[in-house]
Amino acid sequence: MRINAHSHVFNFKTFLTAEAKKILVARLNRGGLSKPFAEVIANYLEKRMDRATDNREAMGELYEMINTRRRGGLYLWEFLRIGFLPDVASVTADLLAKTRDLAGNHEEDSIVVALMVDVIGPTPSDDDALFHDQYRQTVEQAVRYPGLVLPFVAFNPDRVGRPKGENGLEIARAALESGACIGVKLYPSLAEHSPTYSGMEELFKLCNDLDAPIVMHANSGGFAASRATALRCYPGDWKDLIRNNPNVRIDFAHFADEDIFTDPKSAPYRWRNMLLDMIRDPAFGGRVYGDVSYQDEPLGGAAVRRAYFDRLKGYLSDEALRHNILWGTDYYMIYLSTSNSEYWDLFQNALGNQFTNIAEDNPKRFLGLPDQNGNMAPNIERHVEFLKRMQGTTLWENGSSKAKWLAGL
């Protein structure tokens, strides 16, 4: 079994709101494109993307634009190619094909965690409805690939207080209680979404009551709206919510990378050190995790890369840390810097046998998948019941046969 505990399967049609476009421009700019050229790409996506077609003509024009300007390279093109795929099913098929090839043993389960993202502003907008399409299509992949695609519903607290059907807490509760989703994705840096922001306390209580894990974006980059909002992801600021909700398992994604922007109002630790301290702290009962998806250090020069993996191997040899580090690539965001396969090979080759620790043993525990005795967490029990209800529908096993861990279904 191999588990990619951090990936995305939304396409531009189900993700690119006006707010997302602004953040994408900033992200492309930080990635090395000039701001004017980043805006050209984002404006092109907005104007030429037809949500009712497969966009092949637009893809061809965009490729010519990038090739002519000689910017971004093949990685950027692959990011845009995947984003332009016609639906979430196409993105999922691409991800699973790559994952099976990289995992090597096609007889074993290759599992991906599909993290949704809901990028909206504080006031309602017409394109806020894109998330509902993203949600529907992502959950469909869990039925098409039973047990191989595990959805996490996105929670954006700017939806709290909205009418029925649009309320963020209502959406999260329905997703978890029904078993359609097994956990929640938080992205505090999309806005000023601090632990005290409206709805956060209620969201953590919901996850506590339903034994649902949380994956939280936790670096100072990614799709942060600004340098200021990036600080909302600092792990130390979330201690009280974690401590007060003893059933919550939380993964601080990207291993708290790029930790030089520590909030002056927070404890004087670097982000990574704070995360490691929280993993070690018995007060949190082993419920704090970190995943190694899309970080800058392993993509740095030879000396930086070597130092990074020396530290990581040390963490994986430390009994207080080794059980709480997860594997993930951040497909397909990873193509903003490198390829999914290159990132995977980099870690697998550097870690050797320790790769199994982060790509199987630890994510099974974090997600709540069956242990050696067949015991599973309540969130997975609900998901199994959801899949049972979906048996016999037209989508059932439409992508592949069910996972081996679902043999008794």
XYZ file of C-alpha atoms in Angstrom:
409
model
C 0.000 0.000 0.000
C 1.135 3.524 -0.801
C -0.783 6.597 0.378
C -0.352 10.101 -1.018
C -1.839 11.976 1.930
C -1.784 15.384 0.230
C -3.130 15.848 -3.298
C -5.781 17.779 -5.214
C -8.105 16.727 -8.031
C -10.099 19.915 -8.713
C -9.692 21.504 -12.139
C -9.821 25.185 -13.060
C -13.532 24.957 -13.841
C -14.315 24.002 -10.250
C -11.691 26.136 -8.520
C -10.833 29.368 -10.320
C -13.035 31.975 -8.662
C -12.186 35.667 -8.887
C -10.494 35.382 -5.485
C -8.520 32.322 -6.607
C -7.353 34.151 -9.716
C -5.829 36.965 -7.614
C -4.015 34.489 -5.395
C -2.821 32.492 -8.426
C -1.210 35.618 -9.880
C 0.663 36.193 -6.618
C 1.746 32.537 -6.510
C 3.040 32.543 -10.099
C 4.867 35.782 -9.355
C 6.571 34.248 -6.305
C 7.456 31.255 -8.475
C 9.559 33.372 -10.804
C 7.171 34.793 -13.383
C 6.972 38.538 -13.684
C 3.734 39.928 -12.294
C 2.620 41.199 -15.738
C 3.135 37.769 -17.316
C 1.441 36.037 -14.376
C -1.527 38.362 -14.892
C -1.536 37.581 -18.619
C -1.879 33.873 -17.827
C -4.570 34.392 -15.179
C -6.561 36.766 -17.397
C -6.295 34.303 -20.250
C -7.648 31.517 -18.060
C -10.562 33.691 -16.983
C -11.484 34.893 -20.474
C -10.821 31.791 -22.558
C -11.912 29.021 -20.223
C -15.303 27.702 -21.244
C -16.865 25.744 -18.402
C -19.028 23.875 -20.916
C -16.237 22.535 -23.192
C -12.992 20.595 -22.899
C -10.950 23.735 -23.735
C -8.614 22.019 -26.210
C -8.365 25.106 -28.401
C -7.574 27.309 -25.415
C -4.937 24.837 -24.221
C -3.226 24.990 -27.592
C -3.171 28.777 -27.572
C -1.858 28.844 -24.011
C 0.937 26.412 -24.852
C 1.966 28.635 -27.751
C 1.939 31.676 -25.456
C 4.185 30.007 -22.886
C 6.489 28.490 -25.505
C 6.851 31.800 -27.345
C 7.721 33.723 -24.210
C 10.027 30.937 -23.031
C 8.906 31.271 -19.441
C 7.688 28.749 -16.914
C 9.031 25.687 -18.687
C 7.525 22.238 -18.891
C 6.487 22.138 -15.237
C 4.292 25.223 -15.574
C 2.806 23.823 -18.754
C 1.938 20.561 -16.991
C 0.300 22.495 -14.140
C -1.842 24.367 -16.659
C -2.528 21.242 -18.737
C -3.910 19.406 -15.725
C -5.910 22.415 -14.577
C -7.486 22.663 -18.017
C -8.658 19.031 -18.009
C -12.422 18.954 -18.601
C -13.515 17.551 -15.251
C -12.407 16.238 -11.882
C -12.645 12.669 -13.183
C -9.904 13.404 -15.731
C -7.620 14.937 -13.098
C -8.215 11.967 -10.791
C -7.419 9.473 -13.547
C -4.161 11.307 -14.242
C -3.192 11.330 -10.549
C -4.022 7.674 -9.946
C -2.176 6.528 -13.070
C 0.932 8.404 -11.927
C 0.554 7.077 -8.370
C 0.249 3.445 -9.492
C 3.337 3.764 -11.674
C 5.369 5.365 -8.892
C 4.207 2.890 -6.246
C 5.568 0.105 -8.429
C 3.495 -2.844 -7.184
C 0.189 -2.750 -9.070
C -1.157 -5.530 -6.851
C -1.143 -3.194 -3.853
C -3.541 -0.334 -3.132
C -2.385 3.095 -4.310
C -4.476 5.565 -2.308
C -4.793 9.328 -2.678
C -6.282 11.864 -0.292
C -8.257 14.378 -2.373
C -8.165 17.739 -0.607
C -10.782 20.236 -1.749
C -10.133 23.990 -1.722
C -12.801 26.700 -1.450
C -11.428 30.118 -2.434
C -14.053 32.805 -1.874
C -14.219 36.353 -0.568
C -15.943 37.626 2.579
C -19.055 38.656 0.627
C -21.128 36.336 -1.593
C -20.306 36.176 -5.306
C -21.759 34.268 -8.260
C -18.660 32.112 -8.659
C -18.882 30.898 -5.046
C -21.052 28.132 -6.516
C -18.004 26.572 -8.183
C -17.200 24.818 -4.926
C -20.461 22.870 -4.996
C -19.477 21.423 -8.371
C -15.988 20.651 -7.065
C -17.504 18.903 -4.048
C -19.950 16.824 -6.104
C -17.354 15.715 -8.628
C -14.737 14.901 -5.972
C -17.141 12.730 -3.991
C -18.044 10.950 -7.232
C -14.404 9.873 -7.543
C -14.648 8.134 -4.177
C -17.452 6.035 -5.690
C -15.659 5.462 -9.001
C -12.493 4.359 -7.158
C -13.853 2.907 -3.888
C -11.304 3.106 -1.092
C -8.629 4.573 -3.356
C -9.817 8.206 -3.374
C -10.493 9.604 0.102
C -12.101 13.085 -0.006
C -11.538 15.884 2.515
C -14.151 18.637 2.386
C -12.830 22.208 2.390
C -13.993 24.537 5.141
C -13.855 28.256 4.413
C -15.116 30.202 7.449
C -16.251 33.048 5.202
C -19.231 30.799 4.413
C -20.302 30.713 8.067
C -23.551 32.586 8.604
C -24.690 32.224 5.007
C -28.127 30.799 4.141
C -28.989 27.108 4.140
C -27.053 25.282 1.440
C -24.266 27.876 1.484
C -23.291 27.731 5.151
C -19.765 26.388 5.618
C -20.440 24.525 8.862
C -23.561 22.971 7.385
C -21.598 21.799 4.324
C -18.848 20.289 6.482
C -21.307 18.560 8.806
C -23.252 16.999 5.932
C -20.045 15.829 4.248
C -18.725 14.154 7.403
C -21.956 12.745 8.819
C -22.910 11.186 5.489
C -19.495 9.539 5.170
C -18.950 11.115 1.759
C -15.811 12.792 3.150
C -13.448 11.445 5.790
C -11.910 14.726 6.967
C -11.622 18.493 6.565
C -9.135 20.698 4.700
C -8.308 24.109 6.192
C -6.425 26.854 4.374
C -6.171 29.740 6.879
C -3.886 31.857 4.680
C -6.592 32.391 2.044
C -7.660 35.284 4.287
C -7.300 36.338 7.913
C -8.652 32.981 9.090
C -7.119 32.788 12.556
C -8.094 30.233 15.241
C -10.517 32.805 16.681
C -12.198 33.550 13.332
C -15.943 32.969 13.296
C -16.730 29.283 12.861
C -13.288 27.836 13.646
C -14.148 26.750 17.185
C -17.364 25.138 15.932
C -15.489 23.385 13.118
C -12.976 21.838 15.523
C -15.800 20.717 17.816
C -17.546 19.115 14.839
C -14.380 17.219 13.909
C -13.917 16.234 17.554
C -17.453 14.864 17.803
C -17.129 12.942 14.526
C -13.499 11.809 14.941
C -12.601 13.506 11.657
C -8.974 14.427 10.870
C -7.939 17.879 9.651
C -5.285 18.743 7.075
C -4.185 22.361 7.420
C -1.995 24.307 5.018
C 1.036 25.255 7.113
C 3.693 27.217 5.318
C 4.173 30.841 4.448
C 3.690 30.293 0.720
C 1.191 28.353 -1.360
C -2.039 30.181 -2.138
C -1.652 32.768 0.596
C -3.561 35.961 -0.095
C -0.676 37.982 1.352
C 2.363 37.742 3.573
C 0.158 38.828 6.466
C -2.454 36.117 5.932
C 0.316 33.502 5.569
C 1.012 33.983 9.268
C -2.375 32.499 10.134
C -0.903 29.047 9.398
C 1.662 29.168 12.216
C 1.179 25.842 14.100
C 1.691 27.286 17.578
C -1.354 29.522 17.303
C -3.642 26.482 16.994
C -2.589 24.777 20.225
C -5.679 25.693 22.240
C -8.136 24.363 19.660
C -6.194 21.100 19.399
C -5.871 20.755 23.173
C -9.585 21.437 23.711
C -10.677 18.823 21.157
C -9.022 15.549 22.196
C -10.358 13.463 19.290
C -8.959 15.736 16.574
C -5.976 14.513 14.571
C -4.356 17.368 12.653
C -1.743 17.369 9.906
C 0.212 20.600 9.472
C 0.943 20.297 5.763
C 4.263 21.031 4.058
C 5.984 20.253 7.366
C 5.672 23.905 8.402
C 8.054 24.900 5.606
C 9.443 28.396 4.914
C 9.384 29.176 8.594
C 11.170 32.533 8.489
C 7.926 34.517 8.695
C 7.002 33.661 12.287
C 4.339 36.006 13.589
C 5.908 38.445 16.090
C 2.869 37.868 18.305
C 3.516 34.122 18.433
C 6.000 32.201 20.554
C 9.592 32.795 19.430
C 10.069 29.470 17.646
C 10.612 28.821 14.010
C 7.623 27.094 12.422
C 9.306 23.712 11.924
C 10.643 23.610 15.470
C 7.228 24.503 16.829
C 5.634 21.658 14.857
C 8.229 19.165 16.102
C 7.689 20.343 19.688
C 3.936 19.831 19.292
C 4.411 16.321 17.883
C 6.617 15.426 20.866
C 4.331 17.049 23.453
C 2.429 14.316 25.370
C -0.323 16.849 26.055
C -1.457 16.377 22.444
C -1.496 12.587 22.693
C 0.199 11.866 19.376
C -2.553 13.665 17.448
C -0.308 16.245 15.741
C 1.214 15.286 12.386
C 3.200 16.953 9.628
C 3.306 15.966 5.961
C 6.309 16.511 3.690
C 4.390 17.625 0.601
C 5.786 20.389 -1.668
C 8.565 22.048 0.312
C 11.380 24.280 -0.852
C 14.270 22.608 0.979
C 14.245 19.227 -0.831
C 14.131 21.163 -4.119
C 17.141 23.308 -3.234
C 20.790 22.919 -4.158
C 22.747 19.768 -3.347
C 23.958 20.959 0.063
C 20.513 22.194 1.148
C 18.872 19.003 -0.084
C 21.419 16.767 1.658
C 21.001 18.637 4.950
C 17.205 18.399 4.667
C 17.186 14.633 4.190
C 19.767 14.106 6.928
C 17.416 15.908 9.319
C 14.348 14.061 8.054
C 16.021 10.668 8.447
C 16.947 11.718 11.963
C 13.316 12.560 12.727
C 12.261 9.171 11.351
C 14.741 7.477 13.677
C 13.393 9.363 16.696
C 10.688 7.361 18.474
C 8.951 10.564 19.560
C 8.590 11.777 15.951
C 8.734 8.839 13.543
C 5.056 7.887 13.787
C 3.701 11.333 12.921
C 5.307 12.260 9.600
C 3.213 11.725 6.466
C 3.967 11.413 2.769
C 2.354 13.634 0.134
C 3.306 15.381 -3.098
C 0.702 18.168 -3.310
C -0.258 17.026 -6.800
C -0.778 19.004 -9.022
C 0.382 22.206 -7.281
C 3.831 20.588 -7.199
C 4.183 21.332 -10.927
C 4.699 24.980 -10.072
C 8.252 23.902 -9.142
C 8.936 20.309 -10.203
C 7.094 17.173 -11.301
C 5.048 14.796 -9.179
C 7.288 11.871 -10.166
C 10.559 13.709 -9.506
C 9.380 14.747 -6.046
C 8.248 11.183 -5.284
C 11.518 9.636 -6.504
C 13.545 12.192 -4.556
C 12.019 11.089 -1.249
C 11.800 7.382 -2.027
C 15.468 7.205 -3.042
C 16.678 9.324 -0.122
C 14.661 7.543 2.575
C 14.906 3.925 1.436
C 12.990 1.662 3.824
C 11.871 4.660 5.876
C 9.642 5.684 2.974
C 7.194 2.927 3.951
C 6.915 4.553 7.352
C 5.625 7.851 5.925
C 3.763 6.466 2.888
C 1.885 3.618 4.554
C 2.129 3.104 8.309
C 1.684 6.693 9.462
C -1.030 7.831 7.016
C -3.073 4.705 7.776
C -3.115 5.745 11.422
C -3.799 9.417 10.699
C -6.648 8.678 8.296
C -8.142 5.977 10.520
C -7.810 3.129 8.001
C -8.084 -0.458 9.310
C -5.220 -1.622 11.514
C -3.822 -5.154 11.511
C -6.850 -6.308 13.509
C -9.317 -4.694 11.116
C -10.259 -1.889 13.508
C -10.982 1.455 11.855
C -11.765 4.942 13.127
C -15.374 6.239 13.130
C -14.724 8.531 10.144
C -13.699 5.530 8.031
C -16.612 3.456 9.332
C -18.980 6.163 8.056
C -17.173 6.226 4.713
C -17.542 2.459 4.372
C -21.272 2.784 5.046
C -21.450 5.548 2.435
C -19.750 3.290 -0.110
C -22.145 0.462 0.710
C -25.043 2.769 -0.151
C -23.369 3.626 -3.459
C -22.976 0.011 -4.571
C -25.060 -0.701 -7.630
C -25.111 2.907 -8.837
C -23.806 3.764 -12.302
C -20.659 5.328 -10.812
C -19.733 2.349 -8.649
C -16.261 1.024 -9.594
C -16.524 3.032 -12.808
C -12.820 3.905 -12.526
C -11.350 0.781 -10.938
C -12.187 -2.126 -8.672
C -12.504 -1.343 -4.991
C -9.417 -1.172 -2.792
C -8.151 -4.343 -1.173
C -8.690 -2.880 2.273
C -12.414 -2.917 1.395
C -12.370 -6.650 0.685
C -15.196 -7.293 3.138
C -17.521 -4.710 1.583
